[in-house]
Coordinates of C-alpha atoms in Angstrom, one line a residue:
X158 CA 23.8 37.8 11.1
X159 CA 26.6 39.1 12.9
X160 CA 30.2 39.9 12.6
X161 CA 32.1 37.4 14.0
X162 CA 35.7 38.2 13.3
X163 CA 37.5 41.0 12.4
X164 CA 41.5 40.8 11.5
X165 CA 43.7 43.2 10.0
X166 CA 42.9 47.0 8.1
X167 CA 39.2 46.3 8.7
X168 CA 36.4 49.3 9.0
X169 CA 33.2 49.5 9.8
X170 CA 32.8 45.5 9.8
X171 CA 29.6 45.9 12.2
X172 CA 27.4 47.9 8.7
X173 CA 27.4 44.9 7.3
X174 CA 24.9 43.6 10.4
X175 CA 21.3 44.9 9.9
X176 CA 21.1 47.5 12.8
X177 CA 25.0 47.8 12.3
X178 CA 25.8 52.0 14.1
X179 CA 28.7 53.7 11.9
X180 CA 29.2 57.3 10.9
X181 CA 29.4 55.2 7.5
X182 CA 26.3 53.1 8.1
X183 CA 25.9 50.8 4.8
X184 CA 29.4 49.8 4.0
X185 CA 32.9 48.0 5.4
X186 CA 36.2 48.8 3.8
X187 CA 39.3 46.0 3.7
X188 CA 42.4 47.3 3.2
X189 CA 45.7 45.1 2.5
X190 CA 46.2 41.6 1.9
X191 CA 45.4 40.1 5.1
X192 CA 42.8 41.7 6.2
X193 CA 39.3 39.6 6.5
X194 CA 36.3 39.8 8.5
X195 CA 33.6 36.2 9.1
X196 CA 29.7 36.6 9.2
X197 CA 28.0 34.6 11.3
X198 CA 24.5 33.7 9.1
X199 CA 23.4 32.2 12.4
X200 CA 22.3 29.5 11.2
X201 CA 23.2 26.7 8.7
X202 CA 22.6 28.0 4.9
X203 CA 23.2 27.0 1.5
X204 CA 23.3 29.2 -1.6
X205 CA 25.0 31.7 -3.4
X206 CA 26.7 35.2 -2.2
X207 CA 25.5 38.0 -3.3
X208 CA 26.9 41.6 -2.4
X209 CA 27.9 45.6 -3.4
X210 CA 31.1 46.3 -4.6
X211 CA 31.1 49.8 -3.3
X212 CA 35.0 50.9 -3.6
X213 CA 37.0 49.0 -5.8
X214 CA 41.0 49.8 -7.4
X215 CA 43.2 48.1 -9.9
X216 CA 45.2 47.3 -6.9
X217 CA 42.1 45.4 -4.6
X218 CA 41.4 41.7 -4.4
X219 CA 38.5 39.8 -2.8
X220 CA 38.1 36.1 -1.7
X221 CA 35.4 34.2 -0.2
X222 CA 36.0 30.7 2.1
X223 CA 32.9 29.2 3.7
X224 CA 32.6 26.9 7.2
X225 CA 30.2 25.3 8.6
X226 CA 31.9 25.0 12.2
X227 CA 34.2 28.3 13.9
X228 CA 36.9 25.7 14.5
X229 CA 38.0 26.3 10.5
X230 CA 37.4 29.6 10.3
X231 CA 40.3 31.4 8.0
X232 CA 41.0 33.4 5.0
X233 CA 43.3 31.1 3.5
X234 CA 40.7 27.7 3.0
X235 CA 37.2 26.4 3.0
X236 CA 36.2 23.2 5.4
X237 CA 36.4 20.7 2.6
X238 CA 33.3 19.8 0.3
X239 CA 35.2 18.3 -2.8
X240 CA 36.9 15.6 -1.1
X241 CA 38.2 15.2 2.5
X242 CA 41.8 16.5 3.3
X243 CA 44.0 15.9 6.1
X244 CA 44.3 19.5 6.4
X245 CA 40.7 20.7 5.3
X246 CA 42.5 22.3 2.6
X247 CA 41.1 20.6 -0.8
X248 CA 38.1 23.3 -1.5
X249 CA 40.3 26.4 -0.9
X250 CA 38.5 29.7 -1.5
X251 CA 36.7 31.6 -4.0
X252 CA 38.2 34.2 -5.3
X253 CA 36.7 37.1 -7.2
X254 CA 37.5 37.7 -10.8
X255 CA 40.0 40.6 -11.3
X256 CA 40.3 43.5 -11.6
X257 CA 37.0 43.8 -9.5
X258 CA 34.4 46.0 -11.1
X259 CA 31.9 47.9 -9.0
X260 CA 28.5 47.2 -8.7
X261 CA 26.2 44.2 -7.3
X262 CA 28.5 40.9 -7.7
X263 CA 27.1 37.2 -7.2
X264 CA 28.6 34.2 -6.9
X265 CA 28.9 31.9 -10.0
X266 CA 26.3 29.7 -9.9
X267 CA 28.5 26.3 -10.3
X268 CA 30.8 27.5 -7.5
X269 CA 27.4 27.4 -4.7
X270 CA 28.0 26.6 -0.9
X271 CA 25.8 23.7 -0.1
X272 CA 25.7 24.1 3.7
X273 CA 27.7 26.7 5.5
X274 CA 27.0 29.2 8.5
X275 CA 30.5 31.0 9.0
X276 CA 31.5 33.9 5.3
X277 CA 34.7 34.9 5.7
X278 CA 35.8 38.1 2.9
X279 CA 39.4 38.0 3.0
X280 CA 41.1 41.1 1.2
X281 CA 43.6 39.6 -1.2
X282 CA 45.5 42.8 -2.5
X283 CA 47.1 46.2 -1.4
X284 CA 44.2 48.0 -2.7
X285 CA 41.0 49.1 -1.0
X286 CA 37.6 47.6 -1.4
X287 CA 34.6 48.8 0.2
X288 CA 31.3 46.2 0.2
X289 CA 27.9 46.4 1.6
X290 CA 24.5 44.5 1.4
X291 CA 26.0 40.8 1.7
X292 CA 23.5 38.4 1.5
X293 CA 22.9 34.9 1.0
X294 CA 20.7 33.5 -1.2
X295 CA 19.4 30.0 -0.3
X296 CA 19.1 27.6 -3.0
X297 CA 17.5 24.2 -0.8
X298 CA 13.4 23.5 -1.0
X299 CA 13.5 25.7 -4.1
X300 CA 9.7 25.1 -4.7
X301 CA 8.8 26.3 -1.0
X302 CA 8.3 29.6 -0.4
X303 CA 8.1 29.5 3.6
X304 CA 10.3 27.0 5.0
X305 CA 8.7 27.7 8.6
X306 CA 5.8 26.6 7.0
X307 CA 5.8 22.8 8.7
X308 CA 2.9 20.9 8.5
X309 CA 4.0 19.0 11.2
X310 CA 4.6 19.7 14.7
X311 CA 6.9 18.8 18.3
X312 CA 7.1 20.0 21.4
X313 CA 8.2 18.0 24.2
X314 CA 9.2 19.6 27.3
X315 CA 11.5 17.7 29.8
X316 CA 11.4 19.6 33.4
X317 CA 14.3 17.7 34.6
X318 CA 16.9 17.9 31.9
X319 CA 19.3 21.6 31.9
X320 CA 17.5 22.0 28.3
X321 CA 14.1 21.6 28.6
X322 CA 13.3 22.4 25.1
X323 CA 16.3 20.1 24.2
X324 CA 13.9 17.1 22.7
X325 CA 12.2 19.6 20.5
X326 CA 15.5 21.3 19.4
X327 CA 16.3 17.5 18.0
X328 CA 13.2 17.4 16.1
X329 CA 13.3 21.0 14.0
X330 CA 17.2 20.1 13.3
X331 CA 15.9 17.0 12.1
X332 CA 13.3 19.0 9.4
X333 CA 16.0 21.3 9.1
X334 CA 18.4 18.9 8.0
X335 CA 16.1 17.3 5.5
X336 CA 15.0 20.1 4.1
X337 CA 18.8 21.3 3.6
X338 CA 19.2 18.2 1.6
X339 CA 16.4 19.2 -1.0
X340 CA 18.2 20.4 -3.8
X341 CA 17.5 21.7 -7.2
X342 CA 18.4 19.2 -9.9
X343 CA 21.4 20.6 -11.3
X344 CA 23.3 21.2 -8.6
X345 CA 24.7 18.0 -7.6
X346 CA 28.2 17.9 -6.7
X347 CA 30.6 17.0 -9.8
X348 CA 32.3 13.5 -10.2
X349 CA 34.9 13.2 -10.7
X350 CA 35.7 16.2 -8.2
X351 CA 37.5 18.6 -9.7
X352 CA 41.6 19.4 -8.5
X353 CA 42.4 21.1 -5.7
X354 CA 41.6 23.9 -5.0
X355 CA 38.0 24.2 -5.7
X356 CA 34.7 23.1 -5.8
X357 CA 31.8 22.8 -8.4
X358 CA 28.3 22.4 -7.5
X359 CA 26.5 21.9 -11.2
X360 CA 25.9 18.2 -11.9
X361 CA 22.6 16.7 -13.0
X362 CA 21.3 14.6 -9.9
X363 CA 18.2 12.6 -11.4
X364 CA 15.3 12.6 -13.8
X365 CA 13.6 15.4 -11.9
X366 CA 14.0 18.3 -9.3
X367 CA 13.4 19.4 -6.2
X368 CA 15.5 15.9 -5.4
X369 CA 16.6 14.8 -1.8
X370 CA 20.2 14.1 -1.7
X371 CA 22.8 12.7 0.7
X372 CA 24.1 15.8 1.6
X373 CA 23.8 19.6 1.4
X374 CA 27.3 20.2 1.3
X375 CA 30.3 17.3 0.8
X376 CA 27.4 14.7 0.0
X377 CA 25.3 16.0 -2.5
X378 CA 26.9 14.3 -5.5
X379 CA 23.9 11.6 -4.8
X380 CA 20.7 10.2 -3.8
X381 CA 20.9 7.6 -1.9
X382 CA 18.3 5.2 -1.1
X383 CA 19.8 4.1 2.6
X384 CA 19.1 7.6 3.9
X385 CA 15.7 7.3 2.7
X386 CA 14.8 4.9 5.6
X387 CA 15.0 7.9 8.0
X388 CA 14.6 11.2 5.1
X389 CA 11.3 10.2 4.1
X390 CA 9.6 9.6 7.0
X391 CA 11.5 12.6 8.5
X392 CA 9.6 14.7 5.6
X393 CA 6.2 13.4 6.1
X394 CA 6.1 14.3 9.5
X395 CA 7.2 17.5 9.6
X396 CA 6.6 19.0 5.7
X397 CA 4.4 16.6 4.2
X398 CA 6.6 17.5 1.2
X399 CA 6.7 14.3 -0.7
X400 CA 8.0 15.4 -4.6
X401 CA 11.8 15.4 -3.7
X402 CA 11.3 11.9 -2.1
X403 CA 9.3 10.7 -5.9
X404 CA 11.8 12.2 -7.3
X405 CA 14.8 10.3 -6.1
X406 CA 12.9 7.1 -6.1
X407 CA 12.2 7.9 -10.0
X408 CA 15.8 8.0 -10.6
X409 CA 16.5 5.1 -8.7
X410 CA 14.7 3.2 -10.6
X411 CA 15.5 4.6 -14.1
X412 CA 19.0 3.9 -13.5
X413 CA 17.9 0.0 -12.9
X414 CA 19.7 -3.0 -14.5
X415 CA 17.4 -4.2 -16.6
X416 CA 18.6 -7.8 -17.2
X417 CA 19.2 -8.4 -13.5
X418 CA 16.6 -6.2 -11.4
X419 CA 19.5 -4.6 -9.5
X420 CA 19.3 -0.9 -8.4
X421 CA 22.0 1.3 -7.6
X422 CA 23.7 2.3 -4.3
X423 CA 23.5 5.9 -5.6
X424 CA 22.1 8.3 -7.6
X425 CA 24.0 10.4 -10.8
X426 CA 26.5 11.6 -10.8
X427 CA 28.4 9.3 -8.3
X428 CA 25.8 6.4 -9.8
X429 CA 27.7 3.6 -7.5
X430 CA 26.7 0.0 -7.3
X431 CA 26.8 -3.2 -6.0
X432 CA 24.8 -3.0 -2.6
X433 CA 22.4 -5.1 -1.6
X434 CA 21.7 -3.6 1.8
X435 CA 21.2 0.5 -0.1
X436 CA 18.9 -1.9 -2.7
X437 CA 16.4 -2.9 -0.2
X438 CA 16.2 0.5 1.1
X439 CA 15.2 1.6 -1.8
X440 CA 12.5 -0.7 -2.0
X441 CA 11.5 0.0 1.3
X442 CA 11.3 3.9 0.4
X443 CA 9.0 3.3 -2.6
X444 CA 7.0 1.6 0.3
X445 CA 7.2 4.5 2.4
X446 CA 6.3 7.0 -0.4
X447 CA 3.3 5.3 -1.4
X448 CA 1.9 4.7 2.2
X449 CA 2.0 8.4 2.9
X450 CA 0.9 9.8 -0.3
X451 CA -1.6 7.1 -1.8
X452 CA 0.6 8.0 -5.0
X453 CA -1.3 4.7 -7.1
X454 CA -0.2 6.5 -10.7
X455 CA 3.6 6.9 -9.6
X456 CA 3.7 3.3 -7.9
X457 CA 2.2 2.0 -11.3
X458 CA 4.5 3.4 -13.5
X459 CA 7.6 1.6 -11.6
X460 CA 6.0 -1.6 -10.6
X461 CA 8.0 -3.7 -13.0
X462 CA 10.9 -2.1 -12.4
X463 CA 9.9 -2.3 -8.2
X464 CA 9.0 -6.3 -8.9
X465 CA 11.9 -6.9 -10.4
X466 CA 14.0 -5.4 -8.2
X467 CA 12.2 -7.5 -5.5
X468 CA 12.6 -10.5 -7.4
X469 CA 16.6 -9.8 -7.7
X470 CA 16.9 -9.8 -3.6
X471 CA 14.5 -12.9 -3.6
X472 CA 17.3 -14.9 -5.7
X473 CA 19.7 -14.5 -3.4
X474 CA 18.0 -16.3 -0.9
X475 CA 20.1 -20.0 -0.4
X476 CA 19.0 -23.4 0.9
X477 CA 19.1 -22.0 4.1
X478 CA 16.3 -20.0 4.0
X479 CA 18.5 -16.9 5.0
X480 CA 20.0 -14.3 2.2
X481 CA 23.1 -14.5 1.0
X482 CA 24.6 -11.2 0.8
X483 CA 27.1 -10.4 -2.2
X484 CA 26.9 -6.9 -2.9
X485 CA 28.4 -5.4 0.0
X486 CA 28.7 -1.7 -0.7
X487 CA 27.2 -0.2 2.6
X488 CA 27.8 2.9 4.7
X489 CA 30.8 2.0 7.4
X490 CA 29.9 -1.7 7.5
X491 CA 32.9 -3.5 6.2
X492 CA 32.7 -7.8 5.8
X493 CA 29.7 -7.4 6.1
X494 CA 28.1 -10.3 3.1
X495 CA 26.9 -13.9 3.8
X496 CA 23.7 -14.6 6.0
X497 CA 24.3 -11.7 8.0
X498 CA 21.6 -9.8 10.3
X499 CA 21.5 -6.5 8.3
X500 CA 20.7 -7.8 5.0
X501 CA 18.2 -10.5 6.5
X502 CA 16.6 -7.9 8.3
X503 CA 16.1 -5.6 5.2
X504 CA 14.8 -8.1 3.3
X505 CA 12.1 -9.0 5.9
X506 CA 10.8 -5.6 5.8
X507 CA 11.1 -5.7 1.9

């Protein structure tokens, strides 16, 4: 961690960084409204912030803001996670409850921040406040002790490219992305979204956890079958941690339409319906999970729903011999219904 930015009346900000040197080692002091500092954790993290409030007064106030990009560092707002706004101002900041009390402060669990790199601590009142021991308790991969304990490894040096380790970085970035998207069961983004300013990540995401979701921050509102086409093979080759996949697939099969066999596009709390392509991606994800795990007991448990779901899409094959896609919801594709190539390619894979 390092100090990224300091504005206003801030003393000894470097004390918040391990190894910082100052005559008052340990605490940083912010004084007056519009004084703030930004800490850089160095990588994408997510979870709950804790800090020690060493010195406060009745006229002290603090707020926290979060962002993944240095472009959006601000003491007044965080980058959006609840709902996208044109000026990136929907979420706002997290105000510490007034009046401040000295001692250890930990972020309320409902306001967990799914993904950020930069944390801004801002004074919101006239009085001084001194803080120390700022930390982030990572919430993703809650069932794993060592996030670097990869069961799969990748190394490919490119002596011609300006960054010879570029491909290796891409591989590990993909692995880490899947790790950040593996979250505790009761930390989903609330739907309907909370009103602005604010965010809440305390919704139930499925039938069991940990569970893999669409995204660590904005898209932690649901399991998405379509994402499993990439995420499941990535999990297998990097960590071989398939429990979150099994829980995600179980969630989708638990929400099957018992009359038609249609699977939802997304899991709870978003629970969107009407996507033939994501329906088939869930079926493909099931195949991949069994291929990688050999988990016959689990497969037997969902087999009735699996075959009913296969029958649902086979029933859309018409006299042309092609599937007529009628569930039109899809990612970044409009007007993709009818005898389109994507739907029929997925059906062929199923």
